[in-house]
XYZ file of C-alpha atoms in Angstrom:
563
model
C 21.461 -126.773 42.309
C 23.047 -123.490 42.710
C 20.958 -122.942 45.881
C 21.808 -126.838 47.109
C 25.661 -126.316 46.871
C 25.617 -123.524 48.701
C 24.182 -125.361 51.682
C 26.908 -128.291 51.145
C 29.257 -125.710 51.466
C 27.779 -124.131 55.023
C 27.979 -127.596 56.190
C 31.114 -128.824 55.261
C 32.479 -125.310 56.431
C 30.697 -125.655 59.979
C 31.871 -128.680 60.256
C 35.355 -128.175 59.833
C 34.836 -125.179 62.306
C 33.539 -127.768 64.587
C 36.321 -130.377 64.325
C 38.682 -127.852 65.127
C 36.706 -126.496 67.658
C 36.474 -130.465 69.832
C 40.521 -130.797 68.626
C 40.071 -133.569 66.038
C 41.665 -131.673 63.607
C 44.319 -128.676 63.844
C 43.148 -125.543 64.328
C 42.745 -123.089 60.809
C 42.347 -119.808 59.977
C 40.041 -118.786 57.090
C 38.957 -121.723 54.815
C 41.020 -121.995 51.696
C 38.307 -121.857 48.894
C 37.270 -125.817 47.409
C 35.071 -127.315 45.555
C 31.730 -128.939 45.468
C 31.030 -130.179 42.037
C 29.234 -133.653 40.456
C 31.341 -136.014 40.161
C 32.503 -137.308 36.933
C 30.438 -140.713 37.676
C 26.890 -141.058 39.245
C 27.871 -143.782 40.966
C 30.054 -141.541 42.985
C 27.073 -139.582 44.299
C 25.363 -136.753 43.614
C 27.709 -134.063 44.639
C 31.993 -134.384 45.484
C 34.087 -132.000 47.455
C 37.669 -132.045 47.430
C 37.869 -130.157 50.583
C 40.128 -132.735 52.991
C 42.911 -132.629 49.868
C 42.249 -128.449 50.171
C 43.673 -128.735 53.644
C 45.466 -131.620 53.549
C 48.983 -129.377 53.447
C 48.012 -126.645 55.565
C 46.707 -129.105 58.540
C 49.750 -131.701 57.277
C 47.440 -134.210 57.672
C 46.405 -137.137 55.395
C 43.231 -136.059 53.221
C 41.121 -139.357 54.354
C 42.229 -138.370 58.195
C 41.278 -135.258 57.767
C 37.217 -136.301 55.598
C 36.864 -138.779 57.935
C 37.212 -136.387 61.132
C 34.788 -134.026 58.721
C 32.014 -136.549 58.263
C 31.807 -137.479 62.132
C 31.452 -133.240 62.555
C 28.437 -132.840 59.980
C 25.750 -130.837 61.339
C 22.012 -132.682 61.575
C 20.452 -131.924 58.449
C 17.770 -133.085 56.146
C 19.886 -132.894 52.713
C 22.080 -135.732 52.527
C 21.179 -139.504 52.944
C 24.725 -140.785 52.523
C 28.563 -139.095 52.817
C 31.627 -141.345 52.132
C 35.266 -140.940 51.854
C 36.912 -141.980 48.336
C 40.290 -143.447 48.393
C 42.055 -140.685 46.853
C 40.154 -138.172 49.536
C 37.331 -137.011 48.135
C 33.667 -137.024 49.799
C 30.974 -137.806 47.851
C 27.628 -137.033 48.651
C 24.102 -138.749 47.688
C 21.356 -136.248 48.614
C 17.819 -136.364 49.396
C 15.468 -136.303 46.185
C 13.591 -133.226 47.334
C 16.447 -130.542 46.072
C 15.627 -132.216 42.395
C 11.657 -132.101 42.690
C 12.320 -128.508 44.157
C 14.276 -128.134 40.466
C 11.560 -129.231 38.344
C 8.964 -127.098 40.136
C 11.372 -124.008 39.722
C 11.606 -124.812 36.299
C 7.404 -124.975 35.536
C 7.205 -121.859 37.775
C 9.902 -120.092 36.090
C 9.445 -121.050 32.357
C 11.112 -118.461 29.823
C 13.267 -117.280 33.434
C 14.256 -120.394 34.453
C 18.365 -120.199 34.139
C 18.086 -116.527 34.578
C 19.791 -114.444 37.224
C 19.906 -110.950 38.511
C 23.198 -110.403 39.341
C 23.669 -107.703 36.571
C 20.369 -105.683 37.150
C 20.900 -102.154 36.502
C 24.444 -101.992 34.561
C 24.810 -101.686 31.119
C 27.653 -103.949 29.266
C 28.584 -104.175 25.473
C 30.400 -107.157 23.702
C 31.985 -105.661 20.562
C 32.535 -108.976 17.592
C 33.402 -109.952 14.552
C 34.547 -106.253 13.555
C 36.069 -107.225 10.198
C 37.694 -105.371 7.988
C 35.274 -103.887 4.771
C 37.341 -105.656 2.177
C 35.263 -108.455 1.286
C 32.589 -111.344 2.471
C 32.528 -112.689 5.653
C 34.225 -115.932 5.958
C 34.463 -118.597 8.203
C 36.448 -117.055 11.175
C 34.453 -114.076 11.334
C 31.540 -116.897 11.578
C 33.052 -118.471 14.900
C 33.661 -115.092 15.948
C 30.160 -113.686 15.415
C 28.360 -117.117 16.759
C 30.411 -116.129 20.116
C 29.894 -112.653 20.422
C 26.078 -113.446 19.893
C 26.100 -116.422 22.498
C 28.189 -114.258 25.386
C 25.589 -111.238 24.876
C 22.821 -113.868 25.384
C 24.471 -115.074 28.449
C 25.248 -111.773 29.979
C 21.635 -110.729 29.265
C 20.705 -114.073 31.174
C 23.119 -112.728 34.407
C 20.732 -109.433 34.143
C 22.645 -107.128 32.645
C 21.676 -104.958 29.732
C 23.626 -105.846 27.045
C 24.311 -103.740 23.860
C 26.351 -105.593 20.961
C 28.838 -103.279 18.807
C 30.207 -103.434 15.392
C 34.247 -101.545 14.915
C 34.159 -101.126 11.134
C 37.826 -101.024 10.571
C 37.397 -98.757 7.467
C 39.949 -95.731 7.818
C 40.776 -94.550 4.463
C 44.650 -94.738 5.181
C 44.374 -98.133 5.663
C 46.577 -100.748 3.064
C 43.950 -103.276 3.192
C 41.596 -100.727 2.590
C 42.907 -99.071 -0.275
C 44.430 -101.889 -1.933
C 40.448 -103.143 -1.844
C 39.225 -99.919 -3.459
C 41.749 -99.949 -6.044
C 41.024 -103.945 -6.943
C 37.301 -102.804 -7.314
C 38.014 -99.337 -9.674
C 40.481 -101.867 -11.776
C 37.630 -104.400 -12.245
C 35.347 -101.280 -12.647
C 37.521 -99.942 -15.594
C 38.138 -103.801 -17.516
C 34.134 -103.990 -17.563
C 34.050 -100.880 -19.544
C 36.679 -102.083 -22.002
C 39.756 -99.805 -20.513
C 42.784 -101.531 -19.937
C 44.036 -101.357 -16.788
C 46.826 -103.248 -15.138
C 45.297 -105.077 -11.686
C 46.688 -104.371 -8.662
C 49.749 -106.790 -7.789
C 48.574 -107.226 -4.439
C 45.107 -106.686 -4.937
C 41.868 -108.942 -3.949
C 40.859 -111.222 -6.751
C 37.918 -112.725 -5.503
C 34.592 -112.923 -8.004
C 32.855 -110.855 -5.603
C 34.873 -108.048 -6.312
C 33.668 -108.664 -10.231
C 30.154 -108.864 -8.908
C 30.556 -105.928 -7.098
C 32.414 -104.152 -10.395
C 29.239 -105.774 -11.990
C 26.662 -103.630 -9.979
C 28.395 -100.599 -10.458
C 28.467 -100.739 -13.916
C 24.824 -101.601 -14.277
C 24.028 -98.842 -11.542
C 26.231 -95.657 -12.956
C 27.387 -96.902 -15.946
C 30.517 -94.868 -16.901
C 29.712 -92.032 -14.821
C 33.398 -92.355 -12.850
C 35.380 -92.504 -15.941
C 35.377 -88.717 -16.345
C 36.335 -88.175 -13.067
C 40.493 -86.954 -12.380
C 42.068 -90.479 -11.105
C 42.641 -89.053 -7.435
C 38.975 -88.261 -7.131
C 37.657 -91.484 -8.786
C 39.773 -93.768 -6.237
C 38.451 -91.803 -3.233
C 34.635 -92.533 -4.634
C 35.740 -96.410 -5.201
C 37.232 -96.763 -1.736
C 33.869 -95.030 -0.349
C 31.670 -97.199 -2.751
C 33.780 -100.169 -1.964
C 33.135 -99.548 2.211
C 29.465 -98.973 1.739
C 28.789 -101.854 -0.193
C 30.792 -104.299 1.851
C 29.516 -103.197 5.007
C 25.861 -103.506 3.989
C 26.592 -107.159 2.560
C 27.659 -107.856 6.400
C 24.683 -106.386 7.842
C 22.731 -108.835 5.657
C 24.319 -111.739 6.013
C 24.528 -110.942 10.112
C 21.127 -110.923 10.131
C 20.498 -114.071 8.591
C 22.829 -115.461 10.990
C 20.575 -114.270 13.691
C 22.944 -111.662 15.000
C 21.284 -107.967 15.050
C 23.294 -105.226 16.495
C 22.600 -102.159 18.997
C 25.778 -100.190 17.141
C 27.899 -99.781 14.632
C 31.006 -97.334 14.952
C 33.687 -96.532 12.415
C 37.187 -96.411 12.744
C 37.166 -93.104 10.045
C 34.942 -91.398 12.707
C 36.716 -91.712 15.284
C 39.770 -89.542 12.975
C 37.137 -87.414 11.491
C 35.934 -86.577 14.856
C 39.479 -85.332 16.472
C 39.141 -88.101 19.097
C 42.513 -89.901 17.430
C 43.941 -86.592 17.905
C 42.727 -85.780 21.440
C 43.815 -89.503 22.818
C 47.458 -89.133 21.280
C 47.515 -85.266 22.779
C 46.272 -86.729 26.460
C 48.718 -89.537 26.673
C 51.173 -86.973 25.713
C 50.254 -84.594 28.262
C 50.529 -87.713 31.431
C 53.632 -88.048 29.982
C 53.233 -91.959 28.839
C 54.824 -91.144 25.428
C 58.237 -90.336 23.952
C 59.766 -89.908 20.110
C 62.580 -91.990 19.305
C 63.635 -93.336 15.988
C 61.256 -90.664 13.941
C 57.849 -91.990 15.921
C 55.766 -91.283 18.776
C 56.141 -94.545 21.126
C 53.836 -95.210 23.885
C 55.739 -96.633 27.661
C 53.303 -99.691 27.572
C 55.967 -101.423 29.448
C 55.464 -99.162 32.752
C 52.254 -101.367 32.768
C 53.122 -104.583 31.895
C 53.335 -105.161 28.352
C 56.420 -106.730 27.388
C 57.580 -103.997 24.718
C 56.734 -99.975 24.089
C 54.276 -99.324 21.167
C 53.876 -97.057 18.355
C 51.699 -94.319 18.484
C 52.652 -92.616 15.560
C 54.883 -93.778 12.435
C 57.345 -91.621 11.413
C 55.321 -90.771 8.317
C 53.119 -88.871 10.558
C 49.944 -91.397 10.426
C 48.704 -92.561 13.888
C 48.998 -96.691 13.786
C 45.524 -98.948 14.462
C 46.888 -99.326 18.484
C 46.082 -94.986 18.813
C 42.866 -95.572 16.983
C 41.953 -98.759 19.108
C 42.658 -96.904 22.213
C 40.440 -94.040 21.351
C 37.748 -96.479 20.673
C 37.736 -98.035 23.873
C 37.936 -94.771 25.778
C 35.035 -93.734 23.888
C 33.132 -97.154 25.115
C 34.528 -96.420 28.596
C 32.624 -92.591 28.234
C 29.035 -94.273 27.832
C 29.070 -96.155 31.001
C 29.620 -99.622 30.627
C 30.489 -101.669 33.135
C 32.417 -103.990 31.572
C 32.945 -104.582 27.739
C 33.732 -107.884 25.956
C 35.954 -108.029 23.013
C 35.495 -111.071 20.940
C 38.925 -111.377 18.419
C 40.824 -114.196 16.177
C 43.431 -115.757 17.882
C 45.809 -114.160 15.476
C 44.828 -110.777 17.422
C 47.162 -112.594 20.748
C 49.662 -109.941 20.833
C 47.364 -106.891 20.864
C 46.046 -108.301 24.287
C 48.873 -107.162 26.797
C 48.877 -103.825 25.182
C 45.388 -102.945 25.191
C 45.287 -103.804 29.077
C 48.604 -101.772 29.263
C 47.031 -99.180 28.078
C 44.123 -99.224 29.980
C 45.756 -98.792 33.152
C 47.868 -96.413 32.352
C 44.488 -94.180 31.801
C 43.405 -95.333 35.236
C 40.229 -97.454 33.475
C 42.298 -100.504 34.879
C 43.568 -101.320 38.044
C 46.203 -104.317 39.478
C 44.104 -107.536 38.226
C 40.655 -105.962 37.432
C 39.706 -106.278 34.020
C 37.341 -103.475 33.002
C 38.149 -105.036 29.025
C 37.576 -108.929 28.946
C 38.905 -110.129 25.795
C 37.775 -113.435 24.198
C 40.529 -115.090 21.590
C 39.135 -117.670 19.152
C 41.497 -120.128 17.279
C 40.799 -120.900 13.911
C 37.992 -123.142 11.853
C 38.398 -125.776 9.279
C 35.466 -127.450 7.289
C 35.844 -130.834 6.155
C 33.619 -132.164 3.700
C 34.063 -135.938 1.879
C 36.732 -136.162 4.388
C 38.512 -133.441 2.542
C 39.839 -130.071 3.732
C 37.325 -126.494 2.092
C 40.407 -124.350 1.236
C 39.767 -120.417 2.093
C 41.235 -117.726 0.675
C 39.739 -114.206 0.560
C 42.626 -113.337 -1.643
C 43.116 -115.599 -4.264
C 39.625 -115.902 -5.274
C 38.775 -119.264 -3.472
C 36.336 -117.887 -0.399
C 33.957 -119.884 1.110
C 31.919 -117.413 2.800
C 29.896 -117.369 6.109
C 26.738 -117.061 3.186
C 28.471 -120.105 1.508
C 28.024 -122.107 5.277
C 24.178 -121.054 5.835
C 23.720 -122.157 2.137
C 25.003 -125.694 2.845
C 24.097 -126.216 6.358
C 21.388 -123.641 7.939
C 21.663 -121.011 10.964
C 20.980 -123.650 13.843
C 23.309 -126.090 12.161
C 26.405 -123.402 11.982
C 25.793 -122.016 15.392
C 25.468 -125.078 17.505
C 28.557 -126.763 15.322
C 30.749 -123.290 15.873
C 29.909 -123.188 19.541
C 30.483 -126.782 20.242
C 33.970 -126.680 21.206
C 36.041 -124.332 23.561
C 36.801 -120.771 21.623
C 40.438 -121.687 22.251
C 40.204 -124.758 20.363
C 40.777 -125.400 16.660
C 37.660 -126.322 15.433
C 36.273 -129.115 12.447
C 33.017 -128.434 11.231
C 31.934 -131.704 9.160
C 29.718 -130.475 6.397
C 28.110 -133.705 5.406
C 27.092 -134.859 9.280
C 25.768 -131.654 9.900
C 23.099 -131.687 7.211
C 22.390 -135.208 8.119
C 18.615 -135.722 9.374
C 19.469 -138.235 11.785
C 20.441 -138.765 15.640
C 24.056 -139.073 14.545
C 24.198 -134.871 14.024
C 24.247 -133.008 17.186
C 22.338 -130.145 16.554
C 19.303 -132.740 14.921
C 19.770 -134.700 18.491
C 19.353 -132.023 20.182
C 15.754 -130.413 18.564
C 14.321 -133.976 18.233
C 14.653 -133.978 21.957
C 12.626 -130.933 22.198
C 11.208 -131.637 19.428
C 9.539 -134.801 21.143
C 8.936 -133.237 24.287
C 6.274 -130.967 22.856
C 5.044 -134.166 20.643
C 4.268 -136.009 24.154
C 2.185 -132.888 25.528
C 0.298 -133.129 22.018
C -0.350 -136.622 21.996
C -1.474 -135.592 25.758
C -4.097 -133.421 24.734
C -5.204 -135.357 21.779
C -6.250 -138.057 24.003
C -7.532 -135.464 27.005
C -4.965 -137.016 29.012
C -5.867 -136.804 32.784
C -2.280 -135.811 33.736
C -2.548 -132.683 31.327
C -4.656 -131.377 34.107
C -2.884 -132.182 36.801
C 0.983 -132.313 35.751
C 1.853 -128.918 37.676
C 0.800 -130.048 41.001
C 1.986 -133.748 40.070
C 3.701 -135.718 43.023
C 7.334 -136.166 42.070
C 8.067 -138.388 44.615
C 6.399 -141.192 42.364
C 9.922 -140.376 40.075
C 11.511 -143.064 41.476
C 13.320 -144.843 38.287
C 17.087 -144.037 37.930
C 16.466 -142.678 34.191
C 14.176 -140.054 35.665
C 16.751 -139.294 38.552
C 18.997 -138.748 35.779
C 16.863 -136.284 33.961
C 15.933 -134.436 37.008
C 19.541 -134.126 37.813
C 19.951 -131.929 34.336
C 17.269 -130.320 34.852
C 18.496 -128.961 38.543
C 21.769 -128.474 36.901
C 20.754 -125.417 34.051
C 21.062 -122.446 36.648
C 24.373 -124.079 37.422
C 25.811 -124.185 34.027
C 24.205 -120.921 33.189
C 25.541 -119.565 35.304
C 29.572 -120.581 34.495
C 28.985 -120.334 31.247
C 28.181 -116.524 31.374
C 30.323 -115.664 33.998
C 33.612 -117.148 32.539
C 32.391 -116.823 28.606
C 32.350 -120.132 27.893
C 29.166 -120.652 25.491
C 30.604 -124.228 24.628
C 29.400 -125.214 28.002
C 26.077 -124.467 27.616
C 26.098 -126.335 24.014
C 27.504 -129.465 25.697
C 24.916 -129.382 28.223
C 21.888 -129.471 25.714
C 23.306 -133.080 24.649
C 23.638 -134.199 27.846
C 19.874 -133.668 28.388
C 18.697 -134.430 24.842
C 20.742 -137.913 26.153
C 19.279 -138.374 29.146
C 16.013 -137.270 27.443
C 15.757 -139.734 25.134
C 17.062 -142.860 27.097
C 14.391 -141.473 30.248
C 11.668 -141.382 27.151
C 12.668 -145.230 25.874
C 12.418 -146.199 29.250
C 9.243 -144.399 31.141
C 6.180 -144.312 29.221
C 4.925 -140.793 29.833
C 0.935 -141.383 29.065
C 0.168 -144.718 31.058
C -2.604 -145.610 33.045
C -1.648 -144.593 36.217
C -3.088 -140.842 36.029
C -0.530 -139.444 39.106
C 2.534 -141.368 37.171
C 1.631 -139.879 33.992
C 1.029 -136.595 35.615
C 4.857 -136.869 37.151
C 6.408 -137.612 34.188
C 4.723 -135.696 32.121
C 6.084 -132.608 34.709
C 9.268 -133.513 33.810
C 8.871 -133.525 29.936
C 7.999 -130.247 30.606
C 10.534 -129.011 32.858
C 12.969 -130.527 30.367
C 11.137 -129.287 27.481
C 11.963 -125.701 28.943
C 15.599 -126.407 29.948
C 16.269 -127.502 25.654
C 14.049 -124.683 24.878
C 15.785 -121.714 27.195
C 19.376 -123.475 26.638
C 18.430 -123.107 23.003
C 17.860 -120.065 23.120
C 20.920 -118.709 24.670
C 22.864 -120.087 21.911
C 20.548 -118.434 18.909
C 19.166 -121.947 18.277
C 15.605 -122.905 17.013
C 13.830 -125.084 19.800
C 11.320 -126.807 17.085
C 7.931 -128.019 17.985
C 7.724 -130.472 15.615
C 10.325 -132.535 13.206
């Protein structure tokens, strides 16, 4: 498709050239840029430009004046078999069938690359996600959060990059969070071994703190309680970290996320490189004191206020440690780097960028950091609201979601919708084992697709043979125009989907075909009599088949064989 838009935009553009050229429209410098999209109905055609309402102001000319005076100017060509001007302006285009057999045979040629590009070849990327702080389980945010991160590394590895994901373990010892976790944990420690000790007022009082207070005491016994009380809540907020952090690893991995790197927030302090990016924004002379702190002159750059650097107690806030992260990605050569955050994160974005050009990584509107903002998830279940809160106790964990609804289920429900979207996950329709949940639609599709070239070679099937060298023009029924209309589409959506981060598109995609999959499969029978039919149809099963199975993929979904 990619390839066939590209040619409906040479066309339209010569023959705009042209109409100026013989004086039936005014004359025009460079092209403003347009569009050449599908429609929103079929009906309409198989491609729409909106190119005569583009220069509708510039040529002050009425848009069906000026697609009418385009139409007469089309170059000869063998592509389209019928152009016509919409009221409202538009042209819509119906094309020749050979761009969509030309799809299908891509698609059998190109299997596993089909949808693949090589635009990146030869640079190296990172998306950095989920990145939560070591103070408990992973919960439903850092779910939505993860299943992008994942999905947008897929893609970018689709556009040919190399892609290496990243894990910021926000686990510096003079954090609140963090020692407010280490203390809940030594209190819990200390109750289990009969001391009493009050809790912490603002402390964590999940049960997985007690579980974790469990293991200790099973593992070391009272081997802490010896220790002076400075000493012991160092070891908890160590023990604490550890422990946390190797519970997200786990539970990462059984969300089918497994990561190039992991680098902590502490080691970036421990290794002077806090320091040394405080001392070299001092030395350009981008800071000043004022009020008892060190204040950065993020506003030279575009951020609406100045930032701390450094509080007036002397410790260097989580904006000095973030930018000495990111100038340490920017030392190993990426090209680009993705940073998936919450929503709640908004405010950090103008100052991160801010910063960044002040250190020359940035420069007027190129983004060397591209930062994706997710809004928040609720799960409904009986029609009712799951409650979280890490805090009081009443979590409902991203372990909790794969209990109750799987891997493929979670992904394909948390990448459904647009990341800047609040998003419903309904608990009891996605377990359900029926065409009504989207993620079941979706597989069975595939699902059946492989069943059909089973069935195929059960029966030695003549088309099995003969299916990659079928005829397609014999694909002449409007539900298999349909289906080779997806199919042509992938590269396309691919394609967006990558290079704007939008996995959501790729997610709605898969039920468009698993749609137009299933009504082409109630409507063609596949394995007929007629041996070059069969072997057309069965082409497409496969070439759709392929498009479920690499769109799948991209999203960290299972593509089933069998259901």
């Amino acid at each position: 498709m990619h390839r066939v838009r590209e040619q409906l935009f040479a066309l339209l553009s010569q023959a705009v050239h042209a109409a100026t050229a013989q004086g039936a429209l005014p004359p025009i410098g460079e092209l403003p840029a347009f569009t050449v999209e599908p429609p929103p109905q079929e009906e309409f055609g198989d491609f729409a430009t909106n190119l005569a309402m583009v220069l509708a102001r510039p040529m002050r000319r009425p848009p069906q004046a000026i697609a009418t005076a385009v139409l007469k100017f089309l170059p000869p060509n063998d592509l389209i078999v019928r152009a016509e001007v919409a009221p409202q302006g538009f042209i819509n285009f119906r094309l020749t069938d050979a761009w969509l057999h030309d799809a299908v045979q891509t698609a059998l040629e190109q299997d596993e690359r089909y949808g693949t590009f090589d635009l990146g070849r030869g640079r190296k990327v990172q998306v950095e996600f989920v990145s939560a702080n070591p103070t408990g389980p992973l919960q439903i945010g850092n779910a939505r959060g993860g299943a992008l991160g994942d999905a947008i590394a897929n893609l970018l590895t689709a556009l040919g990059y190399q892609v290496e994901r990243e894990y910021y373990i926000n686990d510096v010892t003079m954090s609140l969070q963090v020692q407010r976790f280490g203390e809940s944990l030594e209190a819990r420690y200390l109750q289990l071994l009969g001391y009493e000790v009050a809790f912490p007022e603002e402390g964590y009082k999940g049960e997985y703190v007690s579980e974790l207070a469990r293991e200790l005491v099973s593992e070391f016994g009272d081997a802490f309680v010896a220790l002076p009380p400075e000493e012991r809540r160092q070891k908890f907020f160590a023990l604490a970290k550890e422990r946390i952090v190797a519970q997200h690893k786990a539970v990462l991995e059984r969300f089918g996320i497994r990561y190039d790197n992991f680098v902590s927030e502490q080691w970036l302090y421990d290794s002077g490189r806090v320091a040394r990016t405080i001392e070299l924004l001092n030395e350009k002379g981008l800071t000043y004191e004022a009020e008892g702190a060190l204040w950065m002159r993020t506003t030279a750059f575009g951020d609406q206020k100045d930032e701390v650097l450094v509080r007036r107690t002397g410790a260097p806030t989580y904006f000095a440690s973030d930018i000495a992260y990111h100038l340490y990605k920017h030392e190993r050569g990426y090209a680009f780097v993705v940073d998936v955050w919450g929503a709640d994160h908004h405010g950090h974005v103008a100052r991160m960028h801010a910063a960044l050009k002040a250190l020359g990584l940035e420069r007027g509107e190129e983004e060397w950091l591209k930062i994706v903002l997710y809004q928040l998830v609720r799960l409904v279940k009986g029609g009712e609201t799951v409650r979280l809160s890490k805090r009081a106790g009443e979590i409902v964990s991203l372990d909790d979601l794969l209990d109750w609804i799987g891997k493929d289920a979670a992904r394909f429900f948390l990448l459904l919708r647009s990341a800047d979207t609040h998003l419903d996950i309904d608990l009891d329709l996605a377990v359900k084992q029926s065409q009504e949940n989207p993620v079941y639609y979706v597989q069975y599709a595939h699902a059946r697709c492989c069943s059909i070239f089973k069935q195929a070679q059960e029966r030695t099937h003549p088309a099995l043979t003969r299916y990659r060298d079928a005829d397609l023009r014999l694909l002449a029924d409007d539900a298999e125009r349909r289906l080779m209309k997806t199919v042509a589409a992938f590269p396309d959506i691919v394609y967006e989907a990558a290079t704007k981060f939008l996995p959501h598109l790729v997610t709605q995609f898969t039920l468009q075909v698993a749609d137009r999959f299933h009504d082409f499969y109630e409507r063609c029978r596949v394995l007929g009599d007629d041996a070059a039919l069969s072997a057309a149809r069965l082409a497409l099963v496969k070439a759709t088949q392929i498009v479920l199975r690499n769109a799948l993929s991209l999203l960290g979904i299972t593509a089933p064989e069998a259901m």
